[in-house]
mmCIF file of C-alpha atoms in Angstrom:
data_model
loop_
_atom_site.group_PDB
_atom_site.id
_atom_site.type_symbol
_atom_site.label_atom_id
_atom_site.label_comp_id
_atom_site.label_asym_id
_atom_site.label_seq_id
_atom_site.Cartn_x
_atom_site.Cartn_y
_atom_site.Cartn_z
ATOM 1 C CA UNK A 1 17.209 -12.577 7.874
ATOM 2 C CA UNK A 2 20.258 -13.934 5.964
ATOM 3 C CA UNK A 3 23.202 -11.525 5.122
ATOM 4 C CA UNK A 4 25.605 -11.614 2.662
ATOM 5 C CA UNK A 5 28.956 -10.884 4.409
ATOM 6 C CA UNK A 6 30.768 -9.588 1.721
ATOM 7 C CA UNK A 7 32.073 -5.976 1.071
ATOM 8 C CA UNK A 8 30.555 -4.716 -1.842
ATOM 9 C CA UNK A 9 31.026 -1.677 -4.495
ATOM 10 C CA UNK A 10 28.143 -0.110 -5.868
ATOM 11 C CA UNK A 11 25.879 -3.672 -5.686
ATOM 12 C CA UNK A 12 22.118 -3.296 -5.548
ATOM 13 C CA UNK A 13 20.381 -4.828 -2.934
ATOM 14 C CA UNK A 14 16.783 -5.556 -1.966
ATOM 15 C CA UNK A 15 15.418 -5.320 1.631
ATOM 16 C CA UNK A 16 12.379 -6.081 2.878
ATOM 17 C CA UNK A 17 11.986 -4.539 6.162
ATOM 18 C CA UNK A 18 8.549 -4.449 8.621
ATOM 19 C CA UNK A 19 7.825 -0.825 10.285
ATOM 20 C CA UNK A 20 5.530 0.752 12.108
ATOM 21 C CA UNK A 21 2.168 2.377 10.070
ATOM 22 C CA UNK A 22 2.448 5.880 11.321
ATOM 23 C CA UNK A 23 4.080 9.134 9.832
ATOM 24 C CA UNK A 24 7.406 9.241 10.441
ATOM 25 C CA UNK A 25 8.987 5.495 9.938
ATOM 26 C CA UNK A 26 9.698 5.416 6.547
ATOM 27 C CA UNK A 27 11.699 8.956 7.447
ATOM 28 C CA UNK A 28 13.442 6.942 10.241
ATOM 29 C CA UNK A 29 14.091 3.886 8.087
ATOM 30 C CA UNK A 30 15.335 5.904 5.265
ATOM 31 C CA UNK A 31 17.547 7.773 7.271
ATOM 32 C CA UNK A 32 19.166 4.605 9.129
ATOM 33 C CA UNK A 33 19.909 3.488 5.702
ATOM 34 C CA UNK A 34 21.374 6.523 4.394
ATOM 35 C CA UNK A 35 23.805 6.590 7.830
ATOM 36 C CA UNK A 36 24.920 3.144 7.718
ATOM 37 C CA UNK A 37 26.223 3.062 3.868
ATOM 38 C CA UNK A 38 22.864 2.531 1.745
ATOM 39 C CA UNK A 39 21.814 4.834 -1.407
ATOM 40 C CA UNK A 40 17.983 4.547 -1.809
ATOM 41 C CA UNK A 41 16.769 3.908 -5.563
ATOM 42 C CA UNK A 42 12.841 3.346 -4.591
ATOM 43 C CA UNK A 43 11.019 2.029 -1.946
ATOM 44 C CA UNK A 44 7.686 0.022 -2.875
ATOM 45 C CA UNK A 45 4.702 -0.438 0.209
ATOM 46 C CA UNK A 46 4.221 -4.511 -0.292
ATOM 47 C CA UNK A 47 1.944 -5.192 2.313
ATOM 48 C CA UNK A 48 -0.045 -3.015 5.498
ATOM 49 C CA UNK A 49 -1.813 -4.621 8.386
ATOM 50 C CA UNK A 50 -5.024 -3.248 9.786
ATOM 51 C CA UNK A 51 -3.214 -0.036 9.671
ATOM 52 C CA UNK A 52 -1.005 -1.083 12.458
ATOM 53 C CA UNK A 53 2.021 -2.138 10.504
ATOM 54 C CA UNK A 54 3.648 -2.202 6.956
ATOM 55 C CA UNK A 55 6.190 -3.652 5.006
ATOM 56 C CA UNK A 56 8.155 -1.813 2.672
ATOM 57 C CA UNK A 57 10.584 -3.480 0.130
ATOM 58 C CA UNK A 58 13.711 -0.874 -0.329
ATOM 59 C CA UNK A 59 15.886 -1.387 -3.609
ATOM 60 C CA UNK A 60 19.049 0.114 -2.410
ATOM 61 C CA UNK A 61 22.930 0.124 -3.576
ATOM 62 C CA UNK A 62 25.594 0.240 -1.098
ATOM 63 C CA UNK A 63 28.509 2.385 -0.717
ATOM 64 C CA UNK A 64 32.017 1.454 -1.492
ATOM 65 C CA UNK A 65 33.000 -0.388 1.621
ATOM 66 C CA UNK A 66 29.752 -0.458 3.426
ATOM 67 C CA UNK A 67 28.090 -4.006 4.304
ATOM 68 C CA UNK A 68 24.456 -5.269 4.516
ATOM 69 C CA UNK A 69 25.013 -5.950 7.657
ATOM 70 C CA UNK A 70 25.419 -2.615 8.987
ATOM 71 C CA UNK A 71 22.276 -1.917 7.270
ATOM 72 C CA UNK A 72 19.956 -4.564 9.078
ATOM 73 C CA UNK A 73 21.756 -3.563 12.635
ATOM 74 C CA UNK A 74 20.879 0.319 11.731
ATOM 75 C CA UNK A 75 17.624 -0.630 11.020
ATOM 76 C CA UNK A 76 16.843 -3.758 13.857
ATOM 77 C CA UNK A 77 17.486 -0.679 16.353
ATOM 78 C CA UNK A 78 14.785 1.433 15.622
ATOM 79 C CA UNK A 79 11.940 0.842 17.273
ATOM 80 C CA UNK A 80 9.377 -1.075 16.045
ATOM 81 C CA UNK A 81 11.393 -2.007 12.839
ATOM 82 C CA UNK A 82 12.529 -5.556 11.905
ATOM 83 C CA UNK A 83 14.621 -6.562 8.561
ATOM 84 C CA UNK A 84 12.736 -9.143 6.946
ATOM 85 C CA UNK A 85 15.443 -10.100 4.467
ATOM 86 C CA UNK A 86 18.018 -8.390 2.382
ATOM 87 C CA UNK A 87 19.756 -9.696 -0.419
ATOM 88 C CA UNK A 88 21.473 -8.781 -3.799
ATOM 89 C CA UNK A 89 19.104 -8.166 -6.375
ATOM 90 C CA UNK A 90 19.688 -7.257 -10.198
ATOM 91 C CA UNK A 91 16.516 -6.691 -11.613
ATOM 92 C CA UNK A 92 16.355 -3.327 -10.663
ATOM 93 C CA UNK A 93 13.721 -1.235 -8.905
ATOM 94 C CA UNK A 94 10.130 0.360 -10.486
ATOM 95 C CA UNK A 95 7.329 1.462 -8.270
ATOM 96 C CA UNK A 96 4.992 1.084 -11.507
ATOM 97 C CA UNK A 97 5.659 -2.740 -12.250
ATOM 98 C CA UNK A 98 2.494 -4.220 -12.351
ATOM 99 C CA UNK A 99 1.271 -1.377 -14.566
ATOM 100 C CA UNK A 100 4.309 -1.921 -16.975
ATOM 101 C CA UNK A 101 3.627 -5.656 -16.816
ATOM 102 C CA UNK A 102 -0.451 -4.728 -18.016
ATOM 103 C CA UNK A 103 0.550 -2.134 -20.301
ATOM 104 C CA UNK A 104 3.319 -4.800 -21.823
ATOM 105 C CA UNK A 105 0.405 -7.839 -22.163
ATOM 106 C CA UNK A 106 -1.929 -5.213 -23.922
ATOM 107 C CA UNK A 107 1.256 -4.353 -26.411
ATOM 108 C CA UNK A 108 1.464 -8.271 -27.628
ATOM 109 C CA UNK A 109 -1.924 -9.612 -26.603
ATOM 110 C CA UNK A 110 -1.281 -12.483 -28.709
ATOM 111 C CA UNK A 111 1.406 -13.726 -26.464
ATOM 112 C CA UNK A 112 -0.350 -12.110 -23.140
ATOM 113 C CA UNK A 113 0.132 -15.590 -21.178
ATOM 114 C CA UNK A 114 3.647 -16.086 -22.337
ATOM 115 C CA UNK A 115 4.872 -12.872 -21.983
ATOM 116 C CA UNK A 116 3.393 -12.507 -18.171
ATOM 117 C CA UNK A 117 5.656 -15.244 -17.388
ATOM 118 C CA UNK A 118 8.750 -13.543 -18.769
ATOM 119 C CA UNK A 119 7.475 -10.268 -16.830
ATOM 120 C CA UNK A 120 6.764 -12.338 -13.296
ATOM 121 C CA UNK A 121 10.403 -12.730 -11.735
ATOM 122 C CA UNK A 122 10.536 -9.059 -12.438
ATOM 123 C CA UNK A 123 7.270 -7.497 -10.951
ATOM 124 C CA UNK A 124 7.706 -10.101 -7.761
ATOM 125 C CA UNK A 125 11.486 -10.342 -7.306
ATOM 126 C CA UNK A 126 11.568 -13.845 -8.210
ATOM 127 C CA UNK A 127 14.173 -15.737 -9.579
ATOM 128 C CA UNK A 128 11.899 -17.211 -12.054
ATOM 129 C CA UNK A 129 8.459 -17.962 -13.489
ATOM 130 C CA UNK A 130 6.641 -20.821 -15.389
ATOM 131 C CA UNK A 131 3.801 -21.957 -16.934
ATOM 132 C CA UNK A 132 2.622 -25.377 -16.557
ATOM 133 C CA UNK A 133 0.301 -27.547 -18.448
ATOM 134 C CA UNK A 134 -2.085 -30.579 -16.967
ATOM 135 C CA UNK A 135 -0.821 -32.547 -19.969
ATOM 136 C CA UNK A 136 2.296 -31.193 -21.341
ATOM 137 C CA UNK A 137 3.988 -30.001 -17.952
ATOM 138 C CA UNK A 138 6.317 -27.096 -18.548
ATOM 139 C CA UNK A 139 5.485 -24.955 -21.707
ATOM 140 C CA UNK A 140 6.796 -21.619 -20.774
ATOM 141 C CA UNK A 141 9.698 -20.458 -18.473
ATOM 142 C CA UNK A 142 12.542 -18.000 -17.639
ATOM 143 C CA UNK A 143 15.820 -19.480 -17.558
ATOM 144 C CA UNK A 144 16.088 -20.705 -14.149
ATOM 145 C CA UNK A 145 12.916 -22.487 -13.590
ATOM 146 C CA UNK A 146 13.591 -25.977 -12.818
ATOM 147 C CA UNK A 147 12.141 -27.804 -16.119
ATOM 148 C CA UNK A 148 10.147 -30.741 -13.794
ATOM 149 C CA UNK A 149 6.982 -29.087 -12.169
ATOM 150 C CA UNK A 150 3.701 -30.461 -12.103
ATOM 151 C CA UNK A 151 0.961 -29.305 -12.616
ATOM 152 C CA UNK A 152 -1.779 -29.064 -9.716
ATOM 153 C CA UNK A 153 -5.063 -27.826 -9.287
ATOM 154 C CA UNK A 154 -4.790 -24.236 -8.069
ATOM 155 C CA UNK A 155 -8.297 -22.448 -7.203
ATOM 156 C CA UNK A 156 -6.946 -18.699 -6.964
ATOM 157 C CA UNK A 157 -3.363 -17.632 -5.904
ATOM 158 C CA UNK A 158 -1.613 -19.644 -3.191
ATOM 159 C CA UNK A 159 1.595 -20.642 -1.779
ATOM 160 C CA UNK A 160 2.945 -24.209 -3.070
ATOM 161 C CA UNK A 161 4.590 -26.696 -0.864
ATOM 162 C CA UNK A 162 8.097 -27.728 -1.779
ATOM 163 C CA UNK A 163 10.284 -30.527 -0.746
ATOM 164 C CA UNK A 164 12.766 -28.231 0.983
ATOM 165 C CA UNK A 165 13.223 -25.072 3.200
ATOM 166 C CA UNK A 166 14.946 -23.004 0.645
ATOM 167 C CA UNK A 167 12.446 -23.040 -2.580
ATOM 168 C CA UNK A 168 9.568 -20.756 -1.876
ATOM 169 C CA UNK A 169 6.982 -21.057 -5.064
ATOM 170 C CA UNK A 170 3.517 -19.430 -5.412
ATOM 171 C CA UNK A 171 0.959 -20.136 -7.794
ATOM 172 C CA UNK A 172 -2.298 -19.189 -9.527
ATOM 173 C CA UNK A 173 -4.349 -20.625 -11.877
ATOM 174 C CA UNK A 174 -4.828 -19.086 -16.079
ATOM 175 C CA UNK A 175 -7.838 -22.278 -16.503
ATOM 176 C CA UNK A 176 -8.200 -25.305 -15.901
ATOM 177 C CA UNK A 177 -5.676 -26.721 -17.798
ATOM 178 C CA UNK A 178 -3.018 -24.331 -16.958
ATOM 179 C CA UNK A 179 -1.088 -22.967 -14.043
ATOM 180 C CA UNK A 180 1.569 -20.299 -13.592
ATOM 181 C CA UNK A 181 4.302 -20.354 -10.791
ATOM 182 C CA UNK A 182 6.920 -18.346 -9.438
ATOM 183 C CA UNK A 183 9.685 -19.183 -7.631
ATOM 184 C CA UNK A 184 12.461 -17.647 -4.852
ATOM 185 C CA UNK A 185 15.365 -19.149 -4.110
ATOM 186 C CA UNK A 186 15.785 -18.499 0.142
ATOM 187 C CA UNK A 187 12.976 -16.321 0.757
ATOM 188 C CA UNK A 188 11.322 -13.778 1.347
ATOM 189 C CA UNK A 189 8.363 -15.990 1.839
ATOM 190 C CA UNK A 190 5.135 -14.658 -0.673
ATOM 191 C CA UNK A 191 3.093 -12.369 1.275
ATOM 192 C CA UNK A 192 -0.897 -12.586 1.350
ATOM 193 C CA UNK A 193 -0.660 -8.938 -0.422
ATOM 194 C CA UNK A 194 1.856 -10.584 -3.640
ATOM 195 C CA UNK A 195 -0.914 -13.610 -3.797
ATOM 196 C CA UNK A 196 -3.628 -11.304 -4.201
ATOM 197 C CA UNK A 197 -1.569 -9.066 -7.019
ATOM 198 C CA UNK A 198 -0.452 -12.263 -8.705
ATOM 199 C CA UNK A 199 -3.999 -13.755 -8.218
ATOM 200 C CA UNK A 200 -4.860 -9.869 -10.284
ATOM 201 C CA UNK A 201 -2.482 -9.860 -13.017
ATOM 202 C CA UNK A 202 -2.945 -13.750 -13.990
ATOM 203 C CA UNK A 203 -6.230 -12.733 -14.196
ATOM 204 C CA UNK A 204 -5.662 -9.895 -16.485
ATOM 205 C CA UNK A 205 -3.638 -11.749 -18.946
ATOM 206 C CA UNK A 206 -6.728 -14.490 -19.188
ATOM 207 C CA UNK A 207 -8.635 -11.161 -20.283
ATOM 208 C CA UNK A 208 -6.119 -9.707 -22.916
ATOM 209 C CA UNK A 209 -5.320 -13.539 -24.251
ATOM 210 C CA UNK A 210 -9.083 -14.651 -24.471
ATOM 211 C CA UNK A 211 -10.067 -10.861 -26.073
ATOM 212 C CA UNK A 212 -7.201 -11.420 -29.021
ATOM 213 C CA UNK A 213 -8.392 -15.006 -29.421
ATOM 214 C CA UNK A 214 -12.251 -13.769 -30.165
ATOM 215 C CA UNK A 215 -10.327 -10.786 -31.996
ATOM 216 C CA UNK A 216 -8.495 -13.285 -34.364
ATOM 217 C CA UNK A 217 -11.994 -15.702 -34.874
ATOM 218 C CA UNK A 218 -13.686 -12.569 -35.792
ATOM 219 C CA UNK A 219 -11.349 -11.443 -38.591
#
């Protein structure tokens, strides 16, 4: 996983760490954490395997004088446990963001598709989101999207290729005109669990946008 070195005061931080399925390892984790420096906002289950394993994304903020590091060693010794990633994160944690995402698409229905891609970076702990027309490229995006991707034809929810190892973008598709993708700068790569959520709330926003369209031609 990469580390950030540097000694920190009161900086959140998001891990993503692998454990064992079984009663007890979230205690052990949490605890590990709380001994090497970390202060637990929320935790959010991101992914479980056949009941064998999970992954568990922990939105944390360290201790005055405390490093990441000594977080992913305190962790990386119990056993069965491997950090995925941690990095600094900003965006805060909420065990209810893909319900606040929904419940914020049915609020402005009008602007369901635009709004989901301000919401994306958010609910996914992306850096940022877009959405991108066959014909007119990029039409919507957060701040940092880079202004140049293309559109490409996008049956579900998927992973995208990029020309480098550090730009990890998923997709999914609104029609067939349209696509919406999310980026991450570094990782942590897009688990099959995030593709099937994003593959759910893209599809939800097609709802609320096509309902307030038949709304409007009704009216």
């Amino acid at each position: 996983p990469q580390r950030d070195r540097a000694r920190v005061e009161g900086m959140p931080y998001l891990l993503r760490v692998e454990l064992p399925d079984v009663p007890g390892s979230l205690g052990r984790v949490a605890t590990a954490i709380g001994m090497a420096g970390g202060d637990i906002e929320a935790i959010e289950i991101v992914h479980k395997a056949d009941g064998v394993t999970a992954v568990d994304d922990v939105f944390l903020e360290m201790a005055p004088g405390a490093m990441p590091d000594s977080i992913v060693s305190a962790c990386n010794a119990l056993d069965g446990v491997r950090v995925i990633w941690i990095s600094r994160y900003t965006g805060g944690g909420n065990l209810f963001l893909d319900l606040e995402a929904v419940e914020e698409l049915t609020e402005e229905p009008d602007a369901a598709l635009d709004r989901l891609v301000d919401r994306l970076p958010v609910v996914f702990r992306a850096d940022w989101a877009a959405r991108v027309s066959r014909t007119e490229g990029v039409v919507h995006a957060t701040s940092a999207a880079p202004r140049d991707l293309a559109w490409r034809p996008i049956v579900r929810a998927e992973l995208i290729e990029t020309d480098d190892d550090t730009n990890i973008h998923a997709g999914a598709r609104l029609n067939k005109s349209e696509i919406v993708v999310i980026g991450r700068r570094g990782g942590p790569e897009f688990l099959d669990s995030e593709l099937a959520r994003l593959a759910h709330l893209v599809s939800l926003a097609m709802s609320i946008a096509r309902a307030a369209i038949k709304a409007a031609a009704s009216s």
